[in-house]
Structures are given as C-alpha cells and as structure tokens.
Amino acid sequence: MRYLLLSSVLLLPGCAQLQSMNLTPSTLTGGRLNSNVDVMKVAKGVNQIRKGFEDISESEEHFIGRAVAAQVLTRYRPLNDPGLNAYAQKVAQAVALASDRPSTFKGYHVQVLDTAEVNAFAAPGGFIFVTKGLLKLVKSEDELAAVLAHEVAHVAKKHGLKTIQSSRLTSAFTILGSEAAKSYTSQQVSQLTTAFEGAVSDVVNKLVVNGYSRDKEYEADKLGAEYAKNANYDPSALKSFLARMEKAGTAAAGGMFKTHPGAAKREAELGSMSPAAGYKRSSERGRRFSAAVQL
Amino acid sequence: MRSRLLLALAACLASSVAYAATITVLVQEAALRKRAQSYAPSVGKAKLGQKFETLGLESGFYKTSSGYLHASAVTVKKVKVGSAESVGGSASAEEVTLAGKGFNAQVEKSYGDKNSAEVNFSAVNAMERRSVEEGPLFEFLRAGGLLTEGGSK
C-alpha cells in the first residue's frame, strides 16, 4: 500500500500536465488537422523562452536559408542544365533520406553553380550548392553522393544557424516578444528586417568567405560518410574524391581549398568505413553519371 | 479505499502516457511510412500542425495509427494551441512555426526590397520547384542498385 501511495504521488504530475494542455477530443485524434485552433493567436507574445540558435523555428530556418541562397545566387550564376540539376537533386534526396534529418521545413534542393571554382556549400533549411568546378573532379555517382551527403550533414546539424551571432537573435526575439498581431507593424518589420539581415550576413560570410571550423567539417565528413553508407553508396568514395582534390589545388586556388581543412587531414580524420551489407556495384550508376555530368 | 487508489493510479498512468504520446508535425509535409525505415514506401502524408498519438518510438520513427513518422519532423513538446487569446506572453519555436510568425514571408519581402541588388529570390524559387516525388526517386534508387529487396535499406 505504501508503494501504491508513492506511485500515485509520482504520477500525479502527469495528470496535472494533461489538464494544463487544455486538449479537446479533436486535438487528441491522430491524423486530423486541429481545426478548432487559431494558430495565429499562438504567436501573441513570443518572448524570452527563445534564447539561442536552437530556438530558431523550422520555418524561420527556412526563410534564413532562402535569403542565404538568394545571396549565393547573385555571387554565382546558376547553371542552366536541367538534366544535371535534376540528377544532382535525386542523389541529394537519396542521401538526405538516409540522414538524421530527412525532412526540413520544405525539403532539400540542389543547384549547380556555373563557376570553375571548386566548392560546395549548404544554406540552412536544405539549400545545397555544388559548383561545376567541383563536379569536374567527381568521377562517380558514389563520390557525388559523398559530397552531397557532407552538405546534408551541415544542414542536419544546423551548422549554418550556429554561426549567427547571439546578439542578433536576442534582438529578434525581443522584438517578437512584444505583442505580435496577425501581421507586424511597419516598425516591427523594419526592426526584424535588420536582425534578419545580420543573421543572413553571418551565415553567408561563414559559408562563402571564411568556412566552418575544422571540427564542423570533420563532423560533416563523418556523418556524410554514414549517410552515404545508409543509402547503400560506397562510404569510402569521399576519401577517393578528397585524394583527387588534394592533387588538384591549394588554398591559393580559393573556394573549397580555402574554406575547408586540407584534404589529406580530412582523409586522416575520416578513417576507414566499410560499405553496408546492401551495397552493390552498379553499371547503371556509372552510365547515368556519365550521361548527366558532361562538363 | 484500496480499489479507489488503484483506479486513481490507473487514471493518472493513462494520462501520463497520453501526454507523452502526442506529437505535432513541424514541417510542411512529411511521409507516413509503412515501416520504421527511411526507404519504406509511404502510406500517406502528414502536414504542418497535424497531431498524432504515437504508439512508441522505433529506430528514430514514431509509430502512429496512420504510419511511421520520422522523429526529426515532429515535436513531442507540449505545443500551446488552445483557444486562449494569448499564450501567456510566450511562445516556443514550435509554436512560432505553427503560427507562421518570426522571420517569415513578410520579413523576407522587406529584406528583398531593401537588398534587391544583392539577392535573387526568383532563382531560389526555381531551385525550390526542383523536387523529386517519392515514386520517381525510388525508381532511381532501384535502377541504381541502391534499394534492397522490399524497398527498405
């Protein structure tokens, strides 16, 4: 009986929590939209409980990513090759499905950039860019999958969002902490735009100019190889690509040579990884890679 | 007395389980899969804000009566979407997503107008339209020897 009483005391908070949720039968019914909820009212008074990058919402990440992508696409011209873009998109979606984060707010999207610079980067929310210069160094679909999986890992781990100065977020969250009606006043929009500009600028500078820290690059290498393996690609393909990259250029060449750690060091950090049990060599992968990547 | 206590205990236990098992979708669309596997065929789509009761967590997927949902696409946090006029002066990231607030389309438009020479949103829109549906994607995987028998990894 004593145990029974103790158990009851321990479980009572569960009852209280359920009551505080104010749930109606429809909210507890799986699979249906919660029609009796006015979600616009939810944002009345967004405030202090949001503090850091981890409190950036899925939709906000999407809009930050769009703006970062919009800047990238003025610095680099998008390559107008529908076949190649569609092929890269399929490979990226294949490895994204095998990642820790198969769904972002609006999914993963790939664009090939028309530049000889060797580079690849990913904006928050799943906007992935790979240059024509890099694709010239890639020799198989498995290598392309490894490169794209590395970018998916940056998105999955929110490396881009982590580069935003906390003061910008504090500013934005404070503005949002005031009464937020259905749409913002012009003054609120102006203040939010300033904070948004700063956040976007932080991410662009990190992606395109300075590059992530070595730790984040090594983490993306390791996770990318895992994602490639999960997707039944050869996880060692990243090493073969890195070995080729090492011969191709130095930091003076700019792009990835400048923003990423040296290829030899990355290879050493990566270690060895054997393919998944379901891994199969495929002539079709070779055929379609050659058909799509003609640069 | 003992039976009443047992009843109370059972009621509280049930409540605790129900609370822990309600999840809310935080992305525009997520696949409900037949099995707890990334490459299992989908049996439906879950939409932003949709709520499900889970029957447990398996290999990173929440089991629901409608199919399996990847844990990264949902939150198990209590999301205040009640009928109150406000949410007590605070809202979480999840609630901001569901309300479409924070950095949103309105802020993006203002940003785009202010920085029109430095941004190309039409190219971003074209990029966003480039998405492959599950059917053609799985066919691509199958043709490339990437899908094992039964459609799962």
GROMACS .gro file of N, CA, C and O in nm, chain A residues 147-202:
model
  224
  147VAL      N    1   2.984   1.380  -5.150
  147VAL     CA    2   2.996   1.526  -5.141
  147VAL      C    3   2.863   1.586  -5.094
  147VAL      O    4   2.859   1.671  -5.004
  148LEU      N    5   2.754   1.541  -5.154
  148LEU     CA    6   2.622   1.595  -5.118
  148LEU      C    7   2.582   1.553  -4.976
  148LEU      O    8   2.518   1.631  -4.903
  149ALA      N    9   2.621   1.433  -4.937
  149ALA     CA   10   2.590   1.386  -4.800
  149ALA      C   11   2.663   1.472  -4.697
  149ALA      O   12   2.610   1.499  -4.589
  150HIS      N   13   2.784   1.515  -4.731
  150HIS     CA   14   2.859   1.607  -4.642
  150HIS      C   15   2.778   1.736  -4.623
  150HIS      O   16   2.766   1.786  -4.511
  151GLU      N   17   2.720   1.785  -4.731
  151GLU     CA   18   2.640   1.908  -4.721
  151GLU      C   19   2.510   1.884  -4.642
  151GLU      O   20   2.467   1.968  -4.564
  152VAL      N   21   2.448   1.770  -4.665
  152VAL     CA   22   2.327   1.735  -4.589
  152VAL      C   23   2.359   1.731  -4.439
  152VAL      O   24   2.280   1.777  -4.356
  153ALA      N   25   2.478   1.682  -4.406
  153ALA     CA   26   2.519   1.676  -4.264
  153ALA      C   27   2.528   1.816  -4.204
  153ALA      O   28   2.488   1.837  -4.088
  154HIS      N   29   2.580   1.913  -4.281
  154HIS     CA   30   2.585   2.051  -4.231
  154HIS      C   31   2.443   2.101  -4.200
  154HIS      O   32   2.420   2.169  -4.101
  155VAL      N   33   2.348   2.065  -4.286
  155VAL     CA   34   2.208   2.108  -4.265
  155VAL      C   35   2.149   2.036  -4.144
  155VAL      O   36   2.087   2.097  -4.057
  156ALA      N   37   2.171   1.904  -4.140
  156ALA     CA   38   2.112   1.823  -4.032
  156ALA      C   39   2.161   1.870  -3.896
  156ALA      O   40   2.085   1.870  -3.798
  157LYS      N   41   2.287   1.909  -3.889
  157LYS     CA   42   2.345   1.953  -3.761
  157LYS      C   43   2.330   2.104  -3.739
  157LYS      O   44   2.384   2.158  -3.641
  158LYS      N   45   2.264   2.170  -3.831
  158LYS     CA   46   2.237   2.315  -3.819
  158LYS      C   47   2.364   2.396  -3.800
  158LYS      O   48   2.368   2.492  -3.722
  159HIS      N   49   2.471   2.358  -3.871
  159HIS     CA   50   2.597   2.430  -3.858
  159HIS      C   51   2.583   2.576  -3.902
  159HIS      O   52   2.645   2.665  -3.845
  160GLY      N   53   2.501   2.601  -4.004
  160GLY     CA   54   2.482   2.738  -4.052
  160GLY      C   55   2.418   2.826  -3.946
  160GLY      O   56   2.463   2.939  -3.921
  161LEU      N   57   2.315   2.775  -3.883
  161LEU     CA   58   2.244   2.854  -3.780
  161LEU      C   59   2.335   2.885  -3.661
  161LEU      O   60   2.322   2.990  -3.598
  162LYS      N   61   2.428   2.794  -3.634
  162LYS     CA   62   2.517   2.813  -3.519
  162LYS      C   63   2.613   2.930  -3.540
  162LYS      O   64   2.677   2.975  -3.447
  163THR      N   65   2.627   2.976  -3.664
  163THR     CA   66   2.720   3.087  -3.691
  163THR      C   67   2.655   3.223  -3.667
  163THR      O   68   2.723   3.325  -3.671
  164ILE      N   69   2.525   3.226  -3.644
  164ILE     CA   70   2.456   3.354  -3.624
  164ILE      C   71   2.489   3.409  -3.485
  164ILE      O   72   2.478   3.339  -3.385
  165GLN      N   73   2.532   3.535  -3.483
  165GLN     CA   74   2.567   3.596  -3.355
  165GLN      C   75   2.446   3.599  -3.263
  165GLN      O   76   2.336   3.636  -3.306
  166SER      N   77   2.468   3.563  -3.140
  166SER     CA   78   2.355   3.553  -3.047
  166SER      C   79   2.287   3.689  -3.026
  166SER      O   80   2.167   3.695  -3.000
  167SER      N   81   2.363   3.798  -3.042
  167SER     CA   82   2.303   3.931  -3.020
  167SER      C   83   2.192   3.958  -3.122
  167SER      O   84   2.093   4.022  -3.093
  168ARG      N   85   2.209   3.903  -3.243
  168ARG     CA   86   2.105   3.923  -3.346
  168ARG      C   87   1.976   3.851  -3.306
  168ARG      O   88   1.867   3.901  -3.324
  169LEU      N   89   1.995   3.731  -3.253
  169LEU     CA   90   1.877   3.652  -3.213
  169LEU      C   91   1.810   3.716  -3.093
  169LEU      O   92   1.687   3.723  -3.086
  170THR      N   93   1.892   3.763  -2.999
  170THR     CA   94   1.835   3.829  -2.882
  170THR      C   95   1.749   3.947  -2.927
  170THR      O   96   1.637   3.966  -2.881
  171SER      N   97   1.803   4.022  -3.021
  171SER     CA   98   1.730   4.138  -3.073
  171SER      C   99   1.598   4.096  -3.137
  171SER      O  100   1.492   4.152  -3.109
  172ALA      N  101   1.606   3.995  -3.224
  172ALA     CA  102   1.484   3.949  -3.294
  172ALA      C  103   1.382   3.894  -3.196
  172ALA      O  104   1.263   3.925  -3.204
  173PHE      N  105   1.429   3.812  -3.102
  173PHE     CA  106   1.336   3.750  -3.008
  173PHE      C  107   1.272   3.855  -2.917
  173PHE      O  108   1.158   3.839  -2.873
  174THR      N  109   1.346   3.962  -2.889
  174THR     CA  110   1.290   4.068  -2.807
  174THR      C  111   1.178   4.141  -2.881
  174THR      O  112   1.072   4.168  -2.826
  175ILE      N  113   1.204   4.168  -3.009
  175ILE     CA  114   1.100   4.233  -3.090
  175ILE      C  115   0.977   4.143  -3.097
  175ILE      O  116   0.864   4.186  -3.080
  176LEU      N  117   1.003   4.016  -3.118
  176LEU     CA  118   0.892   3.921  -3.129
  176LEU      C  119   0.823   3.901  -2.996
  176LEU      O  120   0.710   3.853  -2.990
  177GLY      N  121   0.891   3.939  -2.889
  177GLY     CA  122   0.833   3.925  -2.756
  177GLY      C  123   0.722   4.024  -2.731
  177GLY      O  124   0.637   4.004  -2.644
  178SER      N  125   0.723   4.131  -2.811
  178SER     CA  126   0.613   4.226  -2.796
  178SER      C  127   0.488   4.167  -2.861
  178SER      O  128   0.494   4.067  -2.930
  179GLU      N  129   0.379   4.232  -2.840
  179GLU     CA  130   0.252   4.182  -2.892
  179GLU      C  131   0.261   4.164  -3.044
  179GLU      O  132   0.289   4.259  -3.116
  180ALA      N  133   0.245   4.043  -3.092
  180ALA     CA  134   0.252   4.018  -3.235
  180ALA      C  135   0.113   3.984  -3.289
  180ALA      O  136   0.062   3.877  -3.264
  181ALA      N  137   0.055   4.077  -3.357
  181ALA     CA  138  -0.078   4.055  -3.411
  181ALA      C  139  -0.070   3.973  -3.539
  181ALA      O  140   0.035   3.916  -3.570
  182LYS      N  141  -0.177   3.973  -3.615
  182LYS     CA  142  -0.181   3.889  -3.735
  182LYS      C  143  -0.067   3.925  -3.830
  182LYS      O  144  -0.006   3.839  -3.891
  183SER      N  145  -0.042   4.053  -3.848
  183SER     CA  146   0.076   4.093  -3.925
  183SER      C  147   0.148   4.201  -3.846
  183SER      O  148   0.088   4.271  -3.765
  184TYR      N  149   0.278   4.215  -3.872
  184TYR     CA  150   0.358   4.310  -3.795
  184TYR      C  151   0.333   4.453  -3.839
  184TYR      O  152   0.297   4.479  -3.954
  185THR      N  153   0.360   4.547  -3.749
  185THR     CA  154   0.355   4.688  -3.787
  185THR      C  155   0.480   4.717  -3.870
  185THR      O  156   0.576   4.640  -3.868
  186SER      N  157   0.479   4.830  -3.942
  186SER     CA  158   0.593   4.862  -4.027
  186SER      C  159   0.720   4.879  -3.943
  186SER      O  160   0.830   4.843  -3.987
  187GLN      N  161   0.704   4.931  -3.822
  187GLN     CA  162   0.821   4.948  -3.736
  187GLN      C  163   0.879   4.813  -3.695
  187GLN      O  164   1.000   4.792  -3.695
  188GLN      N  165   0.788   4.720  -3.661
  188GLN     CA  166   0.834   4.586  -3.622
  188GLN      C  167   0.903   4.517  -3.739
  188GLN      O  168   1.006   4.452  -3.722
  189VAL      N  169   0.845   4.532  -3.858
  189VAL     CA  170   0.904   4.469  -3.977
  189VAL      C  171   1.044   4.526  -4.000
  189VAL      O  172   1.139   4.453  -4.031
  190SER      N  173   1.057   4.657  -3.985
  190SER     CA  174   1.186   4.722  -4.006
  190SER      C  175   1.290   4.668  -3.907
  190SER      O  176   1.403   4.636  -3.946
  191GLN      N  177   1.251   4.656  -3.783
  191GLN     CA  178   1.344   4.605  -3.680
  191GLN      C  179   1.380   4.459  -3.707
  191GLN      O  180   1.495   4.419  -3.696
  192LEU      N  181   1.277   4.380  -3.742
  192LEU     CA  182   1.302   4.239  -3.770
  192LEU      C  183   1.390   4.222  -3.892
  192LEU      O  184   1.476   4.133  -3.898
  193THR      N  185   1.370   4.310  -3.992
  193THR     CA  186   1.449   4.301  -4.114
  193THR      C  187   1.597   4.327  -4.084
  193THR      O  188   1.684   4.259  -4.139
  194THR      N  189   1.623   4.421  -3.995
  194THR     CA  190   1.762   4.450  -3.957
  194THR      C  191   1.825   4.327  -3.891
  194THR      O  192   1.939   4.288  -3.923
  195ALA      N  193   1.751   4.265  -3.800
  195ALA     CA  194   1.804   4.144  -3.734
  195ALA      C  195   1.821   4.030  -3.835
  195ALA      O  196   1.921   3.957  -3.831
  196PHE      N  197   1.725   4.018  -3.926
  196PHE     CA  198   1.729   3.914  -4.030
  196PHE      C  199   1.851   3.935  -4.120
  196PHE      O  200   1.924   3.839  -4.150
  197GLU      N  201   1.874   4.060  -4.161
  197GLU     CA  202   1.989   4.093  -4.246
  197GLU      C  203   2.120   4.050  -4.180
  197GLU      O  204   2.207   3.992  -4.244
  198GLY      N  205   2.130   4.079  -4.051
  198GLY     CA  206   2.251   4.043  -3.978
  198GLY      C  207   2.269   3.893  -3.973
  198GLY      O  208   2.380   3.842  -3.995
  199ALA      N  209   2.162   3.822  -3.947
  199ALA     CA  210   2.169   3.675  -3.938
  199ALA      C  211   2.211   3.616  -4.073
  199ALA      O  212   2.299   3.528  -4.079
  200VAL      N  213   2.152   3.666  -4.180
  200VAL     CA  214   2.184   3.616  -4.315
  200VAL      C  215   2.331   3.646  -4.348
  200VAL      O  216   2.403   3.561  -4.400
  201SER      N  217   2.374   3.765  -4.314
  201SER     CA  218   2.512   3.805  -4.341
  201SER      C  219   2.611   3.716  -4.265
  201SER      O  220   2.714   3.675  -4.320
  202ASP      N  221   2.580   3.684  -4.140
  202ASP     CA  222   2.667   3.594  -4.062
  202ASP      C  223   2.683   3.460  -4.133
  202ASP      O  224   2.794   3.407  -4.143
   0.00000   0.00000   0.00000
